[in-house]
PDB file of N, CA and C in Angstrom:
ATOM      1  N   MET R 234     151.421 118.363 114.456  1.00 51.00           N
ATOM      2  CA  MET R 234     150.410 117.774 115.320  1.00 51.00           C
ATOM      3  C   MET R 234     149.065 117.694 114.588  1.00 51.00           C
ATOM      4  N   THR R 235     148.630 118.760 113.939  1.00 60.00           N
ATOM      5  CA  THR R 235     147.358 118.779 113.238  1.00 60.00           C
ATOM      6  C   THR R 235     147.370 117.787 112.074  1.00 60.00           C
ATOM      7  N   LYS R 236     148.469 117.729 111.339  1.00 60.00           N
ATOM      8  CA  LYS R 236     148.556 116.788 110.219  1.00 60.00           C
ATOM      9  C   LYS R 236     148.511 115.351 110.722  1.00 60.00           C
ATOM     10  N   ARG R 237     149.159 115.101 111.833  1.00 62.00           N
ATOM     11  CA  ARG R 237     149.179 113.755 112.403  1.00 62.00           C
ATOM     12  C   ARG R 237     147.773 113.346 112.862  1.00 62.00           C
ATOM     13  N   PHE R 238     147.073 114.249 113.524  1.00 56.00           N
ATOM     14  CA  PHE R 238     145.705 113.978 113.968  1.00 56.00           C
ATOM     15  C   PHE R 238     144.799 113.691 112.776  1.00 56.00           C
ATOM     16  N   LEU R 239     144.926 114.490 111.729  1.00 55.00           N
ATOM     17  CA  LEU R 239     144.118 114.309 110.522  1.00 55.00           C
ATOM     18  C   LEU R 239     144.418 112.954 109.882  1.00 55.00           C
ATOM     19  N   LEU R 240     145.679 112.576 109.823  1.00 55.00           N
ATOM     20  CA  LEU R 240     146.067 111.295 109.238  1.00 55.00           C
ATOM     21  C   LEU R 240     145.497 110.128 110.049  1.00 55.00           C
ATOM     22  N   ILE R 241     145.582 110.208 111.359  1.00 58.00           N
ATOM     23  CA  ILE R 241     145.044 109.144 112.231  1.00 58.00           C
ATOM     24  C   ILE R 241     143.525 109.051 112.067  1.00 58.00           C
ATOM     25  N   THR R 242     142.864 110.198 112.007  1.00 55.00           N
ATOM     26  CA  THR R 242     141.411 110.222 111.841  1.00 55.00           C
ATOM     27  C   THR R 242     141.006 109.583 110.519  1.00 55.00           C
ATOM     28  N   ILE R 243     141.694 109.909 109.461  1.00 57.00           N
ATOM     29  CA  ILE R 243     141.392 109.349 108.143  1.00 57.00           C
ATOM     30  C   ILE R 243     141.621 107.839 108.135  1.00 57.00           C
ATOM     31  N   CYS R 244     142.657 107.377 108.806  1.00 53.00           N
ATOM     32  CA  CYS R 244     142.947 105.938 108.857  1.00 53.00           C
ATOM     33  C   CYS R 244     141.915 105.170 109.675  1.00 53.00           C
ATOM     34  N   LEU R 245     141.366 105.779 110.718  1.00 55.00           N
ATOM     35  CA  LEU R 245     140.403 105.098 111.579  1.00 55.00           C
ATOM     36  C   LEU R 245     138.967 105.203 111.076  1.00 55.00           C
ATOM     37  N   LEU R 246     138.691 106.077 110.151  1.00 53.00           N
ATOM     38  CA  LEU R 246     137.336 106.268 109.643  1.00 53.00           C
ATOM     39  C   LEU R 246     136.717 104.992 109.087  1.00 53.00           C
ATOM     40  N   PRO R 247     137.437 104.186 108.303  1.00 55.00           N
ATOM     41  CA  PRO R 247     136.816 102.944 107.811  1.00 55.00           C
ATOM     42  C   PRO R 247     136.394 101.999 108.929  1.00 55.00           C
ATOM     43  N   LEU R 248     137.075 101.971 110.046  1.00 48.00           N
ATOM     44  CA  LEU R 248     136.676 101.121 111.164  1.00 48.00           C
ATOM     45  C   LEU R 248     135.331 101.545 111.720  1.00 48.00           C
ATOM     46  N   ASN R 249     135.100 102.835 111.759  1.00 48.00           N
ATOM     47  CA  ASN R 249     133.813 103.351 112.216  1.00 48.00           C
ATOM     48  C   ASN R 249     132.694 102.941 111.265  1.00 48.00           C
ATOM     49  N   LEU R 250     132.972 102.923 109.993  1.00 49.00           N
ATOM     50  CA  LEU R 250     131.964 102.566 109.000  1.00 49.00           C
ATOM     51  C   LEU R 250     131.609 101.084 109.060  1.00 49.00           C
ATOM     52  N   LEU R 251     132.540 100.245 109.505  1.00 51.00           N
ATOM     53  CA  LEU R 251     132.268  98.821 109.617  1.00 51.00           C
ATOM     54  C   LEU R 251     131.293  98.519 110.747  1.00 51.00           C
ATOM     55  N   ALA R 252     131.199  99.386 111.717  1.00 54.00           N
ATOM     56  CA  ALA R 252     130.356  99.143 112.885  1.00 54.00           C
ATOM     57  C   ALA R 252     128.873  99.222 112.542  1.00 54.00           C
ATOM     58  N   GLN R 253     128.495 100.011 111.564  1.00 65.00           N
ATOM     59  CA  GLN R 253     127.096 100.169 111.208  1.00 65.00           C
ATOM     60  C   GLN R 253     126.942 100.163 109.696  1.00 65.00           C
ATOM     61  N   SER R 254     125.815  99.688 109.248  1.00 77.00           N
ATOM     62  CA  SER R 254     125.472  99.745 107.830  1.00 77.00           C
ATOM     63  C   SER R 254     124.185 100.540 107.698  1.00 77.00           C
ATOM     64  N   SER R 255     124.153 101.394 106.721  1.00 82.00           N
ATOM     65  CA  SER R 255     122.942 102.180 106.521  1.00 82.00           C
ATOM     66  C   SER R 255     122.095 101.531 105.434  1.00 82.00           C
ATOM     67  N   PHE R 256     120.809 101.807 105.476  1.00 84.00           N
ATOM     68  CA  PHE R 256     119.918 101.282 104.454  1.00 84.00           C
ATOM     69  C   PHE R 256     118.930 102.353 104.036  1.00 84.00           C
ATOM     70  N   SER R 257     118.427 102.184 102.845  1.00 87.00           N
ATOM     71  CA  SER R 257     117.385 103.040 102.310  1.00 87.00           C
ATOM     72  C   SER R 257     116.433 102.139 101.528  1.00 87.00           C
ATOM     73  N   ILE R 258     115.170 102.152 101.889  1.00 87.00           N
ATOM     74  CA  ILE R 258     114.159 101.365 101.203  1.00 87.00           C
ATOM     75  C   ILE R 258     113.163 102.344 100.584  1.00 87.00           C
ATOM     76  N   LYS R 259     113.052 102.291  99.255  1.00 89.00           N
ATOM     77  CA  LYS R 259     112.120 103.166  98.550  1.00 89.00           C
ATOM     78  C   LYS R 259     111.101 102.307  97.825  1.00 89.00           C
ATOM     79  N   GLY R 260     109.875 102.754  97.827  1.00 87.00           N
ATOM     80  CA  GLY R 260     108.826 102.031  97.124  1.00 87.00           C
ATOM     81  C   GLY R 260     107.844 102.988  96.487  1.00 87.00           C
ATOM     82  N   PHE R 261     107.239 102.545  95.408  1.00 83.00           N
ATOM     83  CA  PHE R 261     106.230 103.361  94.736  1.00 83.00           C
ATOM     84  C   PHE R 261     105.303 102.440  93.953  1.00 83.00           C
ATOM     85  N   GLY R 262     104.125 102.921  93.667  1.00 83.00           N
ATOM     86  CA  GLY R 262     103.191 102.134  92.875  1.00 83.00           C
ATOM     87  C   GLY R 262     101.876 102.853  92.698  1.00 83.00           C
ATOM     88  N   LYS R 263     101.176 102.489  91.657  1.00 84.00           N
ATOM     89  CA  LYS R 263      99.882 103.107  91.359  1.00 84.00           C
ATOM     90  C   LYS R 263      98.821 102.701  92.367  1.00 84.00           C
ATOM     91  N   ALA R 264      98.986 101.522  92.996  1.00 83.00           N
ATOM     92  CA  ALA R 264      97.991 101.043  93.959  1.00 83.00           C
ATOM     93  C   ALA R 264      98.072 101.791  95.287  1.00 83.00           C
ATOM     94  N   TYR R 265      99.185 102.458  95.539  1.00 84.00           N
ATOM     95  CA  TYR R 265      99.327 103.211  96.794  1.00 84.00           C
ATOM     96  C   TYR R 265      98.523 104.497  96.707  1.00 84.00           C
ATOM     97  N   LYS R 266      97.785 104.785  97.765  1.00 88.00           N
ATOM     98  CA  LYS R 266      96.997 106.017  97.824  1.00 88.00           C
ATOM     99  C   LYS R 266      97.635 106.942  98.849  1.00 88.00           C
ATOM    100  N   ASP R 267      97.637 108.228  98.561  1.00 91.00           N
ATOM    101  CA  ASP R 267      98.167 109.191  99.524  1.00 91.00           C
ATOM    102  C   ASP R 267      97.440 109.029 100.849  1.00 91.00           C
ATOM    103  N   GLY R 268      98.213 108.971 101.915  1.00 91.00           N
ATOM    104  CA  GLY R 268      97.645 108.790 103.237  1.00 91.00           C
ATOM    105  C   GLY R 268      97.722 107.356 103.734  1.00 91.00           C
ATOM    106  N   ASP R 269      97.945 106.375 102.818  1.00 89.00           N
ATOM    107  CA  ASP R 269      98.160 104.996 103.266  1.00 89.00           C
ATOM    108  C   ASP R 269      99.388 104.962 104.162  1.00 89.00           C
ATOM    109  N   LYS R 270      99.398 104.052 105.103  1.00 92.00           N
ATOM    110  CA  LYS R 270     100.519 103.938 106.025  1.00 92.00           C
ATOM    111  C   LYS R 270     101.297 102.656 105.716  1.00 92.00           C
ATOM    112  N   ILE R 271     102.620 102.772 105.652  1.00 88.00           N
ATOM    113  CA  ILE R 271     103.511 101.638 105.409  1.00 88.00           C
ATOM    114  C   ILE R 271     104.290 101.377 106.692  1.00 88.00           C
ATOM    115  N   PHE R 272     104.343 100.113 107.100  1.00 89.00           N
ATOM    116  CA  PHE R 272     105.042  99.724 108.324  1.00 89.00           C
ATOM    117  C   PHE R 272     106.261  98.880 107.980  1.00 89.00           C
ATOM    118  N   LEU R 273     107.356  99.118 108.688  1.00 88.00           N
ATOM    119  CA  LEU R 273     108.581  98.335 108.565  1.00 88.00           C
ATOM    120  C   LEU R 273     108.919  97.785 109.943  1.00 88.00           C
ATOM    121  N   SER R 274     109.212  96.501 110.023  1.00 88.00           N
ATOM    122  CA  SER R 274     109.660  95.932 111.291  1.00 88.00           C
ATOM    123  C   SER R 274     110.786  94.945 111.017  1.00 88.00           C
ATOM    124  N   PHE R 275     111.748  94.913 111.912  1.00 86.00           N
ATOM    125  CA  PHE R 275     112.836  93.942 111.823  1.00 86.00           C
ATOM    126  C   PHE R 275     113.401  93.707 113.220  1.00 86.00           C
ATOM    127  N   ARG R 276     113.971  92.545 113.408  1.00 85.00           N
ATOM    128  CA  ARG R 276     114.543  92.159 114.688  1.00 85.00           C
ATOM    129  C   ARG R 276     116.061  92.166 114.560  1.00 85.00           C
ATOM    130  N   GLN R 277     116.687  92.785 115.546  1.00 82.00           N
ATOM    131  CA  GLN R 277     118.149  92.829 115.596  1.00 82.00           C
ATOM    132  C   GLN R 277     118.545  92.319 116.976  1.00 82.00           C
ATOM    133  N   GLY R 278     119.052  91.091 117.010  1.00 81.00           N
ATOM    134  CA  GLY R 278     119.317  90.466 118.292  1.00 81.00           C
ATOM    135  C   GLY R 278     117.992  90.168 118.966  1.00 81.00           C
ATOM    136  N   ASN R 279     117.831  90.602 120.206  1.00 86.00           N
ATOM    137  CA  ASN R 279     116.577  90.403 120.935  1.00 86.00           C
ATOM    138  C   ASN R 279     115.655  91.606 120.863  1.00 86.00           C
ATOM    139  N   GLN R 280     116.043  92.619 120.113  1.00 85.00           N
ATOM    140  CA  GLN R 280     115.274  93.857 120.067  1.00 85.00           C
ATOM    141  C   GLN R 280     114.488  93.962 118.760  1.00 85.00           C
ATOM    142  N   LEU R 281     113.212  94.337 118.876  1.00 86.00           N
ATOM    143  CA  LEU R 281     112.352  94.528 117.716  1.00 86.00           C
ATOM    144  C   LEU R 281     112.312  96.011 117.368  1.00 86.00           C
ATOM    145  N   PHE R 282     112.569  96.323 116.113  1.00 86.00           N
ATOM    146  CA  PHE R 282     112.525  97.703 115.635  1.00 86.00           C
ATOM    147  C   PHE R 282     111.314  97.863 114.739  1.00 86.00           C
ATOM    148  N   GLU R 283     110.577  98.938 114.943  1.00 89.00           N
ATOM    149  CA  GLU R 283     109.401  99.226 114.135  1.00 89.00           C
ATOM    150  C   GLU R 283     109.433 100.685 113.689  1.00 89.00           C
ATOM    151  N   ASP R 284     108.998 100.910 112.462  1.00 90.00           N
ATOM    152  CA  ASP R 284     108.936 102.261 111.922  1.00 90.00           C
ATOM    153  C   ASP R 284     107.744 102.309 110.978  1.00 90.00           C
ATOM    154  N   SER R 285     107.277 103.504 110.720  1.00 91.00           N
ATOM    155  CA  SER R 285     106.180 103.657 109.772  1.00 91.00           C
ATOM    156  C   SER R 285     106.346 104.977 109.035  1.00 91.00           C
ATOM    157  N   THR R 286     105.703 105.045 107.886  1.00 91.00           N
ATOM    158  CA  THR R 286     105.711 106.264 107.090  1.00 91.00           C
ATOM    159  C   THR R 286     104.385 106.337 106.330  1.00 91.00           C
ATOM    160  N   VAL R 287     104.079 107.506 105.817  1.00 93.00           N
ATOM    161  CA  VAL R 287     102.823 107.733 105.101  1.00 93.00           C
ATOM    162  C   VAL R 287     103.127 107.914 103.620  1.00 93.00           C
ATOM    163  N   ILE R 288     102.293 107.328 102.782  1.00 90.00           N
ATOM    164  CA  ILE R 288     102.443 107.452 101.330  1.00 90.00           C
ATOM    165  C   ILE R 288     102.227 108.902 100.923  1.00 90.00           C
ATOM    166  N   ASP R 289     103.126 109.416 100.115  1.00 92.00           N
ATOM    167  CA  ASP R 289     103.020 110.769  99.580  1.00 92.00           C
ATOM    168  C   ASP R 289     103.307 110.707  98.088  1.00 92.00           C
ATOM    169  N   LYS R 290     102.356 111.078  97.283  1.00 90.00           N
ATOM    170  CA  LYS R 290     102.482 111.060  95.818  1.00 90.00           C
ATOM    171  C   LYS R 290     102.820 109.660  95.312  1.00 90.00           C
ATOM    172  N   GLY R 291     102.226 108.659  95.921  1.00 89.00           N
ATOM    173  CA  GLY R 291     102.391 107.286  95.461  1.00 89.00           C
ATOM    174  C   GLY R 291     103.705 106.623  95.834  1.00 89.00           C
ATOM    175  N   SER R 292     104.489 107.220  96.735  1.00 89.00           N
ATOM    176  CA  SER R 292     105.769 106.614  97.092  1.00 89.00           C
ATOM    177  C   SER R 292     106.059 106.737  98.592  1.00 89.00           C
ATOM    178  N   PHE R 293     107.009 105.933  99.043  1.00 90.00           N
ATOM    179  CA  PHE R 293     107.438 105.978 100.432  1.00 90.00           C
ATOM    180  C   PHE R 293     108.938 105.696 100.512  1.00 90.00           C
ATOM    181  N   GLU R 294     109.521 105.998 101.677  1.00 91.00           N
ATOM    182  CA  GLU R 294     110.955 105.742 101.879  1.00 91.00           C
ATOM    183  C   GLU R 294     111.237 105.539 103.358  1.00 91.00           C
ATOM    184  N   PHE R 295     112.082 104.554 103.641  1.00 90.00           N
ATOM    185  CA  PHE R 295     112.619 104.323 104.980  1.00 90.00           C
ATOM    186  C   PHE R 295     114.128 104.465 104.909  1.00 90.00           C
ATOM    187  N   LYS R 296     114.721 105.083 105.920  1.00 90.00           N
ATOM    188  CA  LYS R 296     116.179 105.183 106.040  1.00 90.00           C
ATOM    189  C   LYS R 296     116.559 104.844 107.462  1.00 90.00           C
ATOM    190  N   GLY R 297     117.707 104.230 107.625  1.00 85.00           N
ATOM    191  CA  GLY R 297     118.167 103.903 108.958  1.00 85.00           C
ATOM    192  C   GLY R 297     119.504 103.184 108.936  1.00 85.00           C
ATOM    193  N   THR R 298     119.897 102.653 110.079  1.00 83.00           N
ATOM    194  CA  THR R 298     121.142 101.906 110.205  1.00 83.00           C
ATOM    195  C   THR R 298     120.886 100.630 110.998  1.00 83.00           C
ATOM    196  N   PHE R 299     121.750  99.655 110.802  1.00 80.00           N
ATOM    197  CA  PHE R 299     121.692  98.426 111.581  1.00 80.00           C
ATOM    198  C   PHE R 299     123.103  97.922 111.797  1.00 80.00           C
ATOM    199  N   ASN R 300     123.276  97.049 112.792  1.00 79.00           N
ATOM    200  CA  ASN R 300     124.602  96.569 113.170  1.00 79.00           C
ATOM    201  C   ASN R 300     124.919  95.189 112.618  1.00 79.00           C
ATOM    202  N   THR R 301     123.911  94.394 112.306  1.00 78.00           N
ATOM    203  CA  THR R 301     124.108  93.045 111.788  1.00 78.00           C
ATOM    204  C   THR R 301     123.158  92.827 110.615  1.00 78.00           C
ATOM    205  N   LYS R 302     123.293  91.702 109.954  1.00 78.00           N
ATOM    206  CA  LYS R 302     122.347  91.374 108.888  1.00 78.00           C
ATOM    207  C   LYS R 302     120.986  91.131 109.522  1.00 78.00           C
ATOM    208  N   VAL R 303     119.959  91.637 108.882  1.00 80.00           N
ATOM    209  CA  VAL R 303     118.602  91.492 109.413  1.00 80.00           C
ATOM    210  C   VAL R 303     117.643  91.147 108.282  1.00 80.00           C
ATOM    211  N   ARG R 304     116.510  90.592 108.664  1.00 81.00           N
ATOM    212  CA  ARG R 304     115.394  90.377 107.751  1.00 81.00           C
ATOM    213  C   ARG R 304     114.274  91.278 108.206  1.00 81.00           C
ATOM    214  N   GLY R 305     113.671  91.948 107.263  1.00 83.00           N
ATOM    215  CA  GLY R 305     112.604  92.873 107.613  1.00 83.00           C
ATOM    216  C   GLY R 305     111.279  92.476 107.007  1.00 83.00           C
ATOM    217  N   TYR R 306     110.245  93.153 107.451  1.00 82.00           N
ATOM    218  CA  TYR R 306     108.883  92.903 107.003  1.00 82.00           C
ATOM    219  C   TYR R 306     108.232  94.254 106.750  1.00 82.00           C
ATOM    220  N   ILE R 307     107.653  94.416 105.568  1.00 83.00           N
ATOM    221  CA  ILE R 307     106.957  95.657 105.211  1.00 83.00           C
ATOM    222  C   ILE R 307     105.512  95.315 104.898  1.00 83.00           C
ATOM    223  N   CYS R 308     104.592  96.088 105.443  1.00 84.00           N
ATOM    224  CA  CYS R 308     103.175  95.883 105.114  1.00 84.00           C
ATOM    225  C   CYS R 308     102.474  97.232 105.019  1.00 84.00           C
ATOM    226  N   ARG R 309     101.312  97.212 104.353  1.00 83.00           N
ATOM    227  CA  ARG R 309     100.565  98.449 104.128  1.00 83.00           C
ATOM    228  C   ARG R 309      99.270  98.425 104.922  1.00 83.00           C
ATOM    229  N   ASN R 310      99.038  99.493 105.665  1.00 79.00           N
ATOM    230  CA  ASN R 310      97.816  99.727 106.418  1.00 79.00           C
ATOM    231  C   ASN R 310      97.514  98.677 107.494  1.00 79.00           C
ATOM    232  N   ASP R 311      98.463  97.830 107.824  1.00 76.00           N
ATOM    233  CA  ASP R 311      98.309  96.823 108.870  1.00 76.00           C
ATOM    234  C   ASP R 311      99.570  96.835 109.722  1.00 76.00           C
ATOM    235  N   ASN R 312      99.470  97.354 110.934  1.00 73.00           N
ATOM    236  CA  ASN R 312     100.613  97.331 111.827  1.00 73.00           C
ATOM    237  C   ASN R 312     100.940  95.861 112.116  1.00 73.00           C
ATOM    238  N   PRO R 313     102.157  95.406 111.797  1.00 70.00           N
ATOM    239  CA  PRO R 313     102.491  93.991 111.974  1.00 70.00           C
ATOM    240  C   PRO R 313     102.358  93.514 113.422  1.00 70.00           C
ATOM    241  N   ARG R 314     102.468  94.392 114.346  1.00 72.00           N
ATOM    242  CA  ARG R 314     102.340  94.020 115.753  1.00 72.00           C
ATOM    243  C   ARG R 314     100.912  93.567 116.073  1.00 72.00           C
ATOM    244  N   TYR R 315      99.927  94.139 115.391  1.00 70.00           N
ATOM    245  CA  TYR R 315      98.532  93.838 115.688  1.00 70.00           C
ATOM    246  C   TYR R 315      97.807  93.107 114.557  1.00 70.00           C
ATOM    247  N   ALA R 316      98.504  92.798 113.474  1.00 62.00           N
ATOM    248  CA  ALA R 316      97.857  92.146 112.327  1.00 62.00           C
ATOM    249  C   ALA R 316      97.519  90.691 112.655  1.00 62.00           C
ATOM    250  N   ASP R 317      96.466  90.184 112.036  1.00 57.00           N
ATOM    251  CA  ASP R 317      96.066  88.779 112.223  1.00 57.00           C
ATOM    252  C   ASP R 317      96.987  87.862 111.465  1.00 57.00           C
TER     253      ASP R 317
END
């Protein structure tokens, strides 16, 4: 019974992975100052996703998951929701 359950679980695991894709966005540069804020926004279907992070030692990183292909927007020190 335990071996059968383990085998079924292993066989179904790839199906679970197809449902979501993970991403990691890393950035760095000399122009970035510690404390600068980086904003990420993307639309998935009708829902808008927004995230932000703070520059630390000249670099930043975003991690997350999405269900479909998306296009994102990254900006520094300007929240895209309120930017001109």
